[in-house]
PDB file of C-alpha atoms in Angstrom:
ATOM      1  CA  UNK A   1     -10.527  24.261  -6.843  1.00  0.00           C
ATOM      2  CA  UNK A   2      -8.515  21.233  -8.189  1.00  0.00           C
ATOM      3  CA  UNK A   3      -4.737  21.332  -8.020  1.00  0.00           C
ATOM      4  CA  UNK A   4      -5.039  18.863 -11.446  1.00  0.00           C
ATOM      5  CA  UNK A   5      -7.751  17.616 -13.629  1.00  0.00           C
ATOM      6  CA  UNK A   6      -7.197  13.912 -14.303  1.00  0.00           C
ATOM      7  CA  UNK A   7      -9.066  14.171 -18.044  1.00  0.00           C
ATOM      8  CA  UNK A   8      -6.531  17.306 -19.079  1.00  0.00           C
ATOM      9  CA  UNK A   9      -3.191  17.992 -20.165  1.00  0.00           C
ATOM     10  CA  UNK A  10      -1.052  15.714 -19.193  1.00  0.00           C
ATOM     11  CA  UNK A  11      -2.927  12.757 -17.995  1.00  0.00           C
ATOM     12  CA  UNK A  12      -6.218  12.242 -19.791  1.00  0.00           C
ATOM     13  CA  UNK A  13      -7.677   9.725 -18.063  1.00  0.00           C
ATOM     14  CA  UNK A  14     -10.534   7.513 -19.656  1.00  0.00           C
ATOM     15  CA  UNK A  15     -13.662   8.753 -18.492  1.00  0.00           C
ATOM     16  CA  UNK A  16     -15.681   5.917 -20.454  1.00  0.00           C
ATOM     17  CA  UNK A  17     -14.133   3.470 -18.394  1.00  0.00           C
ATOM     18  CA  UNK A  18     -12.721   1.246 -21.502  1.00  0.00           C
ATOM     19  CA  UNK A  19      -9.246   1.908 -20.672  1.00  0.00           C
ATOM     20  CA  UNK A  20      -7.277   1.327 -17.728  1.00  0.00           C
ATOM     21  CA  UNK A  21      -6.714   4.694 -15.648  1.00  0.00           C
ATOM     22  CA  UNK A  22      -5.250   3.252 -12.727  1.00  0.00           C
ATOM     23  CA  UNK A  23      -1.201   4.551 -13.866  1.00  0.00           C
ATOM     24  CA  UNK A  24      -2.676   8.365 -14.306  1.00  0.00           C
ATOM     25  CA  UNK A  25      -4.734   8.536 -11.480  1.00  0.00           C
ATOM     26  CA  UNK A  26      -1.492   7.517  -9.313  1.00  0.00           C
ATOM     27  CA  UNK A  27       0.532   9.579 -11.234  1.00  0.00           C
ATOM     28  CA  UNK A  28      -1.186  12.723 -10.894  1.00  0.00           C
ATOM     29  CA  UNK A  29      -1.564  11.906  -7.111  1.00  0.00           C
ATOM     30  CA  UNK A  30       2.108  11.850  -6.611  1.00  0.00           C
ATOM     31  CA  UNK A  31       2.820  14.676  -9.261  1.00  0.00           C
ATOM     32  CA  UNK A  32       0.404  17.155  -6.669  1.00  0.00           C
ATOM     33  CA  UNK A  33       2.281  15.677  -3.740  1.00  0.00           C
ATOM     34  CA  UNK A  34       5.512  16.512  -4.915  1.00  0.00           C
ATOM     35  CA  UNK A  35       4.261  20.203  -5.206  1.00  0.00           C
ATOM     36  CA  UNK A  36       3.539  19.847  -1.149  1.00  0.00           C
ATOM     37  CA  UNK A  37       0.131  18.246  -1.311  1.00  0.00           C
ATOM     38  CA  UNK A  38      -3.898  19.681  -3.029  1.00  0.00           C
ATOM     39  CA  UNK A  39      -6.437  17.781  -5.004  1.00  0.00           C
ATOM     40  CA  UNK A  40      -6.793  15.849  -7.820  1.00  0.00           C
ATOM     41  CA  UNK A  41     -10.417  16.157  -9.764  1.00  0.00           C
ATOM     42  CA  UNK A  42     -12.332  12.979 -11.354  1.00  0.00           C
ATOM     43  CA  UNK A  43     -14.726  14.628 -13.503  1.00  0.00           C
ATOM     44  CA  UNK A  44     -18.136  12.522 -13.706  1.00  0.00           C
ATOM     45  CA  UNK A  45     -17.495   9.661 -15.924  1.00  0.00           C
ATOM     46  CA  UNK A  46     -16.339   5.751 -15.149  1.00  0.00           C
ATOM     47  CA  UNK A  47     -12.532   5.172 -14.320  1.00  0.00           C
ATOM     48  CA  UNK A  48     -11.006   1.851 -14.495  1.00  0.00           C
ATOM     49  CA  UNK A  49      -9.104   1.204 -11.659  1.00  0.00           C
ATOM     50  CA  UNK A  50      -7.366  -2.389 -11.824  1.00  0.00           C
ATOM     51  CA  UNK A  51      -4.506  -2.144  -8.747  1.00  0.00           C
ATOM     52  CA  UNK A  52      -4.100   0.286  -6.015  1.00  0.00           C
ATOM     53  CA  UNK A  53      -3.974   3.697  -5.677  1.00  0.00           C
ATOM     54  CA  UNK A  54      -1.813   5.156  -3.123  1.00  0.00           C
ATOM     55  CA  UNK A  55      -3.406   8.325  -1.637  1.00  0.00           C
ATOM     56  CA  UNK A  56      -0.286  10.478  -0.578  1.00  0.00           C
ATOM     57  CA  UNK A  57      -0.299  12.684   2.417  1.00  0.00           C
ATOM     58  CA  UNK A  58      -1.815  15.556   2.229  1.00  0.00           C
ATOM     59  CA  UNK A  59      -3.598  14.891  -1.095  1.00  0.00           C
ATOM     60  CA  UNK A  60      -7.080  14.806  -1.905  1.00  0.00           C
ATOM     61  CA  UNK A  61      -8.854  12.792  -4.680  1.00  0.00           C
ATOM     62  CA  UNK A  62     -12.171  14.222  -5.408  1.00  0.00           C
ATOM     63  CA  UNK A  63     -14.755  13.315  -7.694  1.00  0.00           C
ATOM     64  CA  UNK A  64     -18.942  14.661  -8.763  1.00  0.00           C
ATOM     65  CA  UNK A  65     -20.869  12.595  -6.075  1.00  0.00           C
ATOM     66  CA  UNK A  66     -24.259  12.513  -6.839  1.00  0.00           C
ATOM     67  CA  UNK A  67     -26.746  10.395  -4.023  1.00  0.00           C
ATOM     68  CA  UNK A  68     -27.691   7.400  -5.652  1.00  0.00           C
ATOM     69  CA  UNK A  69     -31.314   7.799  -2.896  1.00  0.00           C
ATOM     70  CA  UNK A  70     -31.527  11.313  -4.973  1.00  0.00           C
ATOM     71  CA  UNK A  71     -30.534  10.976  -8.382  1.00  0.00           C
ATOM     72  CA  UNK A  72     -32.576  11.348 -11.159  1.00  0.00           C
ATOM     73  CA  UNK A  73     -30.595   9.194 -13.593  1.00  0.00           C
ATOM     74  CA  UNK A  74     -29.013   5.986 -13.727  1.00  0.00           C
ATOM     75  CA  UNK A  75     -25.655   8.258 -13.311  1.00  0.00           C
ATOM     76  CA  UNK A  76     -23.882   8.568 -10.730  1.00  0.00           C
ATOM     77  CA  UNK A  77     -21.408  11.004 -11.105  1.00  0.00           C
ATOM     78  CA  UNK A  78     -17.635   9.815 -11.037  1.00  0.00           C
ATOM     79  CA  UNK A  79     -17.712   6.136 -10.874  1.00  0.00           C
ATOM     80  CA  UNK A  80     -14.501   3.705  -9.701  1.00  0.00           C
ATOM     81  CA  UNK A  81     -14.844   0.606 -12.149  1.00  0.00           C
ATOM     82  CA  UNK A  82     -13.472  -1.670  -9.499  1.00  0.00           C
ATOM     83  CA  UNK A  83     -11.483  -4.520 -11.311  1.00  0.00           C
ATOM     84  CA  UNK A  84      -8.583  -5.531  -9.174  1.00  0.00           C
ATOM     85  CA  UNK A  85      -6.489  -7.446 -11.543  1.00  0.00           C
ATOM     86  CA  UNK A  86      -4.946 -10.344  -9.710  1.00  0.00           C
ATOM     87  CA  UNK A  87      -7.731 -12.922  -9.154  1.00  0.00           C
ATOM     88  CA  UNK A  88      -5.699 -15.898  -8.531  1.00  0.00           C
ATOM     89  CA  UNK A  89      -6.449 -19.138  -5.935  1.00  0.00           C
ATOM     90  CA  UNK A  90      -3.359 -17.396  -4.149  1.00  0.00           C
ATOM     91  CA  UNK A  91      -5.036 -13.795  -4.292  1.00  0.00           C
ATOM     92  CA  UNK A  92      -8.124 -15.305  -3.089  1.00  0.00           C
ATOM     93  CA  UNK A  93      -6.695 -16.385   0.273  1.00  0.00           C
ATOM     94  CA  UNK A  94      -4.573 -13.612   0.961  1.00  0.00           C
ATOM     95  CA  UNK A  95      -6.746 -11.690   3.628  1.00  0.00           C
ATOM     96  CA  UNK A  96      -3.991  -9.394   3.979  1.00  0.00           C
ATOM     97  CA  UNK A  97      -3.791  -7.824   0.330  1.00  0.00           C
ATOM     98  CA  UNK A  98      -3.848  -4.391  -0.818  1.00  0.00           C
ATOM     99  CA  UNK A  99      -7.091  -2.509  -0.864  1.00  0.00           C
ATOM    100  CA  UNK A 100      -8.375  -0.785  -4.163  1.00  0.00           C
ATOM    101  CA  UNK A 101      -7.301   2.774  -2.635  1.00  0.00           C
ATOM    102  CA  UNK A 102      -5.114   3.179   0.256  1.00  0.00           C
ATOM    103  CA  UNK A 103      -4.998   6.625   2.632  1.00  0.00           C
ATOM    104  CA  UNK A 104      -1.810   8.188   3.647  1.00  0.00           C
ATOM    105  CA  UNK A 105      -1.647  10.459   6.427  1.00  0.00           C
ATOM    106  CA  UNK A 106      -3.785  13.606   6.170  1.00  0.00           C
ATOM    107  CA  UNK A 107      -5.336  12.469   2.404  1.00  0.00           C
ATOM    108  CA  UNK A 108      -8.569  12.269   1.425  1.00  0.00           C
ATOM    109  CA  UNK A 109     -11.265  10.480  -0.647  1.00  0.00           C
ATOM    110  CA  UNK A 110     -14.620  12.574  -1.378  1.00  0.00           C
ATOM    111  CA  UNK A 111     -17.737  12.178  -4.043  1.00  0.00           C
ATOM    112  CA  UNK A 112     -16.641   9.072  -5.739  1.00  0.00           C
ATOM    113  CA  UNK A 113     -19.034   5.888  -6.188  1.00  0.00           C
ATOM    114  CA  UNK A 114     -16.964   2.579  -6.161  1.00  0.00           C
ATOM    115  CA  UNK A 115     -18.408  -0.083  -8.501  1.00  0.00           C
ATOM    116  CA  UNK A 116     -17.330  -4.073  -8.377  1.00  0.00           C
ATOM    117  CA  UNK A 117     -18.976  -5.198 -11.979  1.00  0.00           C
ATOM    118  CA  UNK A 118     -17.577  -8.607 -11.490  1.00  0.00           C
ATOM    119  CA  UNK A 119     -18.639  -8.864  -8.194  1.00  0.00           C
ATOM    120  CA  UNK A 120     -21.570 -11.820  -7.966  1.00  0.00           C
ATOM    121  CA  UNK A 121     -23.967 -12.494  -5.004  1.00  0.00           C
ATOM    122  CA  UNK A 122     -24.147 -16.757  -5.969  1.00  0.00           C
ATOM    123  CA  UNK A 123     -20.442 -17.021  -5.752  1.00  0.00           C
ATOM    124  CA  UNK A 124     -19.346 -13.619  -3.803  1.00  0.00           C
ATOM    125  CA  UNK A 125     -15.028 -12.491  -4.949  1.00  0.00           C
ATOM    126  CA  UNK A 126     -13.445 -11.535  -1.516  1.00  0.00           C
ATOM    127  CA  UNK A 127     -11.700  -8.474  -2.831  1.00  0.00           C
ATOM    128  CA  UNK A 128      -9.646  -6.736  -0.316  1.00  0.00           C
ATOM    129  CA  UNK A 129     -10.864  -3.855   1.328  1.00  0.00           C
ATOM    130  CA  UNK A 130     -12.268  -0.768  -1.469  1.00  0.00           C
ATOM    131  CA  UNK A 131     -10.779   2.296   0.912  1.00  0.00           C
ATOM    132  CA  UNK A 132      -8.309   1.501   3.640  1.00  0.00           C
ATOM    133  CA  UNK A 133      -5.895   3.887   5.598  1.00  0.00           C
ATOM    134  CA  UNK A 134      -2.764   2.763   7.081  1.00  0.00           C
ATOM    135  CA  UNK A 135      -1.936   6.378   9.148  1.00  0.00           C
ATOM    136  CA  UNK A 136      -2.181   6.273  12.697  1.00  0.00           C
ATOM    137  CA  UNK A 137      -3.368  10.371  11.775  1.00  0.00           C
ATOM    138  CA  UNK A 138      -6.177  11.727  10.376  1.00  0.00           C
ATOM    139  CA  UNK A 139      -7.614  10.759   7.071  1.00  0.00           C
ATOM    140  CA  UNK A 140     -11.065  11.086   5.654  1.00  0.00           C
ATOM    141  CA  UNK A 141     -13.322   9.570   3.383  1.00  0.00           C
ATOM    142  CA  UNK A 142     -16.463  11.489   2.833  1.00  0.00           C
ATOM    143  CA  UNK A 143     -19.403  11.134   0.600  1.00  0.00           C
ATOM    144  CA  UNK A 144     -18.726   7.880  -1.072  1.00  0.00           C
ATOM    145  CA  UNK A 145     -21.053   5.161  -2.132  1.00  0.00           C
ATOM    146  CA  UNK A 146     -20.030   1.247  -2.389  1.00  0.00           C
ATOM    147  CA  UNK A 147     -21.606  -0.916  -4.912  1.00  0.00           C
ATOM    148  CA  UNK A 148     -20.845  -4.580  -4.640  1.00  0.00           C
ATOM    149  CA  UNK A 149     -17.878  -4.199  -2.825  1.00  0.00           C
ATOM    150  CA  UNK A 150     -16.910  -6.729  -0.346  1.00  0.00           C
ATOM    151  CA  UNK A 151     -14.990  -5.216   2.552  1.00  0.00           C
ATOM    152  CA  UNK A 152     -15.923  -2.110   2.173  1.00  0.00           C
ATOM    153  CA  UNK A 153     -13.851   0.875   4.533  1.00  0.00           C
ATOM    154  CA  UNK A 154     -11.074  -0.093   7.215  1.00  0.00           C
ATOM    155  CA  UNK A 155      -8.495   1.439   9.179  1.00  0.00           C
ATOM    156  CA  UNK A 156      -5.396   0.340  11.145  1.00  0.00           C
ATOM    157  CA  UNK A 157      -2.660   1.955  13.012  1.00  0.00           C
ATOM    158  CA  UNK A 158      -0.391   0.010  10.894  1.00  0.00           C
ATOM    159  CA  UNK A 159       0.100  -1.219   7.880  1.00  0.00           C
ATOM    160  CA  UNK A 160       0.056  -5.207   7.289  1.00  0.00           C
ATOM    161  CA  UNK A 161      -0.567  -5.705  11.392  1.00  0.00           C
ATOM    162  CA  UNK A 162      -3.749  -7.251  10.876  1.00  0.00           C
ATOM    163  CA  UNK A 163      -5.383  -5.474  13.031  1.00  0.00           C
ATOM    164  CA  UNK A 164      -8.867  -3.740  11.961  1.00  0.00           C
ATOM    165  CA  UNK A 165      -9.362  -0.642  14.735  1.00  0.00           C
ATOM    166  CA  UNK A 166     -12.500   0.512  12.159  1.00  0.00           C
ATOM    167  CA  UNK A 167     -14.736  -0.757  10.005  1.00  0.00           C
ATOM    168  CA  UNK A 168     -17.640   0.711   8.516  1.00  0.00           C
TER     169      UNK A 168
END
């Protein structure tokens, strides 16, 4: 049961991934968190994410996994169209930058696939991490799949200190 459906009334997000979605996906995370917190719901489809997305506490962003080892088409259910906008020599060298989606205390990520199309195995782009949390509490990232990205999952006690406790 989804607190708010990102493609309906008010948002409607892009689910052909042509148009940035980035603004309503954050929007409709903070619009559930104001109400005390539930889920948001990424129907199947591509998203165009080009900044980050701030996962608030006790919010969950959901989408229609599907396991790429199991699926009979070359869908996989609700897709991230990772294009971080800011691609800069300065960007490039910050190792400290802002991940794709960040995790707030007690939020969650489940069933999305996270997809770098600009992402090149000659000359690899060192994005920043796809799904980081900053909370020194619980958060949890469940049935994702990464496809190109580069630093894939992290986790610190604290934001900006540099200091990886996970990595998967």
């Amino acid at each position: 049961v989804a607190n708010t459906i990102v493609t309906k009334y008010p948002y409607f997000a892009d689910p052909t991934g042509k148009k940035d979605s980035t603004a309503i996906i954050q929007k409709a995370l903070n619009d559930v968190h104001e109400l005390g917190g539930g889920t948001v719901y990424l129907p199947a489809g591509q998203y165009l994410v080009t900044d980050t997305i701030y996962i608030p506490e006790g919010c969950l962003l959901i989408g229609d996994w599907q396991d790429p080892d199991t699926v009979a088409s070359p869908e996989y259910g609700t897709i991230i169209l990772a294009k971080p906008a800011v691609l800069d020599e300065k960007y490039l060298a910050d190792r400290t930058r802002d991940p794709l989606f960040a995790l707030d205390t007690n939020s969650s990520i489940e069933g999305l696939t996270f997809y770098y199309p600009n992402q090149n195995a000659a000359a690899p782009i060192p994005y920043g991490y796809t799904i980081h949390s900053y909370s020194n509490n619980t958060a949890t990232v469940r049935d994702v799949t990464l496809l190109n990205s580069y630093r894939g999952v992290g986790a610190s006690l604290v934001r900006g200190d540099g200091h990886c406790i996970m990595q998967l």
